[in-house]
Coordinates of C-alpha atoms in Angstrom, one line a residue:
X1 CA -39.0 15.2 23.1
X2 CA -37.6 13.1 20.5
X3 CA -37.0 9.8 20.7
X4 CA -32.9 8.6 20.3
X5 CA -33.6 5.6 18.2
X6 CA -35.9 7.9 15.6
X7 CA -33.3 10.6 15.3
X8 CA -30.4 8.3 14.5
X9 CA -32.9 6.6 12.0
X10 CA -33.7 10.1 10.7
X11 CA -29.8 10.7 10.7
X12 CA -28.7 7.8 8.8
X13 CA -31.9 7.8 6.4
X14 CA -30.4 11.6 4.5
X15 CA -26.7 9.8 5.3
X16 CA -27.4 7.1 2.4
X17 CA -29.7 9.4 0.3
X18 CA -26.4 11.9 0.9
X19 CA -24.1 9.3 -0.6
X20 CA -26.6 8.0 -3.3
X21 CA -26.2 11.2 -4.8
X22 CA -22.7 11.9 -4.5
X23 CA -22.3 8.6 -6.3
X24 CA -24.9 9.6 -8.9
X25 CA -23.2 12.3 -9.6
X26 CA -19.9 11.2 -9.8
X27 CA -21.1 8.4 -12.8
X28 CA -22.9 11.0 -14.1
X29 CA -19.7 13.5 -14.3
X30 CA -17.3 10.5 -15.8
X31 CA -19.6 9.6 -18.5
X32 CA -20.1 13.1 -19.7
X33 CA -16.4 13.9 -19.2
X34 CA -13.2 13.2 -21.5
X35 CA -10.4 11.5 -20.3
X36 CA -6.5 12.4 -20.9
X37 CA -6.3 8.5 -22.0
X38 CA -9.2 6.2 -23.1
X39 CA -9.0 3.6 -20.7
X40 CA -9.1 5.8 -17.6
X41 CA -12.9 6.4 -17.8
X42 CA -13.6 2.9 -17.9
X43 CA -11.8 2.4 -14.8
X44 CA -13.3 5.4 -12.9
X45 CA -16.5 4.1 -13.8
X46 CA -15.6 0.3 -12.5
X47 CA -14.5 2.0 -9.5
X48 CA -17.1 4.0 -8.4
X49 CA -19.3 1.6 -9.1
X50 CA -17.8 -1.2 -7.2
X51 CA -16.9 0.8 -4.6
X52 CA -19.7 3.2 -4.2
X53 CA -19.5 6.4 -2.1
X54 CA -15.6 5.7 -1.7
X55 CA -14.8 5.2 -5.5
X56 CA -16.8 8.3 -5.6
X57 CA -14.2 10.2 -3.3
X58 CA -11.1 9.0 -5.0
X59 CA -13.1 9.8 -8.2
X60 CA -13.5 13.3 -6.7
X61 CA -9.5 13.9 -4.8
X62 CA -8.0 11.7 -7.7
X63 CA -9.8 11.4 -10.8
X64 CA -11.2 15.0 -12.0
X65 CA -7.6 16.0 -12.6
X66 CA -7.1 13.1 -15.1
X67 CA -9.6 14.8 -17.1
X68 CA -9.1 16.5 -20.3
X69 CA -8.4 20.5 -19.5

């Protein structure tokens, strides 16, 4: 049987590696990615790095249609 304590620690180990990537990515797509105005990928960038998984959200629901089509 498997211990409680090991499974959460299991559970919140892939949670951060999870988010560490969703972040990665998210830097990775706003470098790589023209912006409608100039200054709008320097503030994505601030944001989602401040703000880590949740910059990376309103990156994702707010951001990737300020992009250049």
């Amino acid at each position: 049987m498997i211990d409680t304590a090991s499974s959460m620690g299991i559970l919140s180990m892939v949670v951060m590696i999870g988010s560490f990537i969703f972040w990665g990515w998210a830097l990775i797509d706003i470098l790589k990615s023209d912006f409608k105005d100039g200054i709008n990928k320097l503030i994505w960038l601030l944001v989602v790095f401040f703000l880590y998984a949740l910059g990376a959200l309103l990156y994702v629901f707010i951001g990737i249609n300020q992009k250049k089509s």
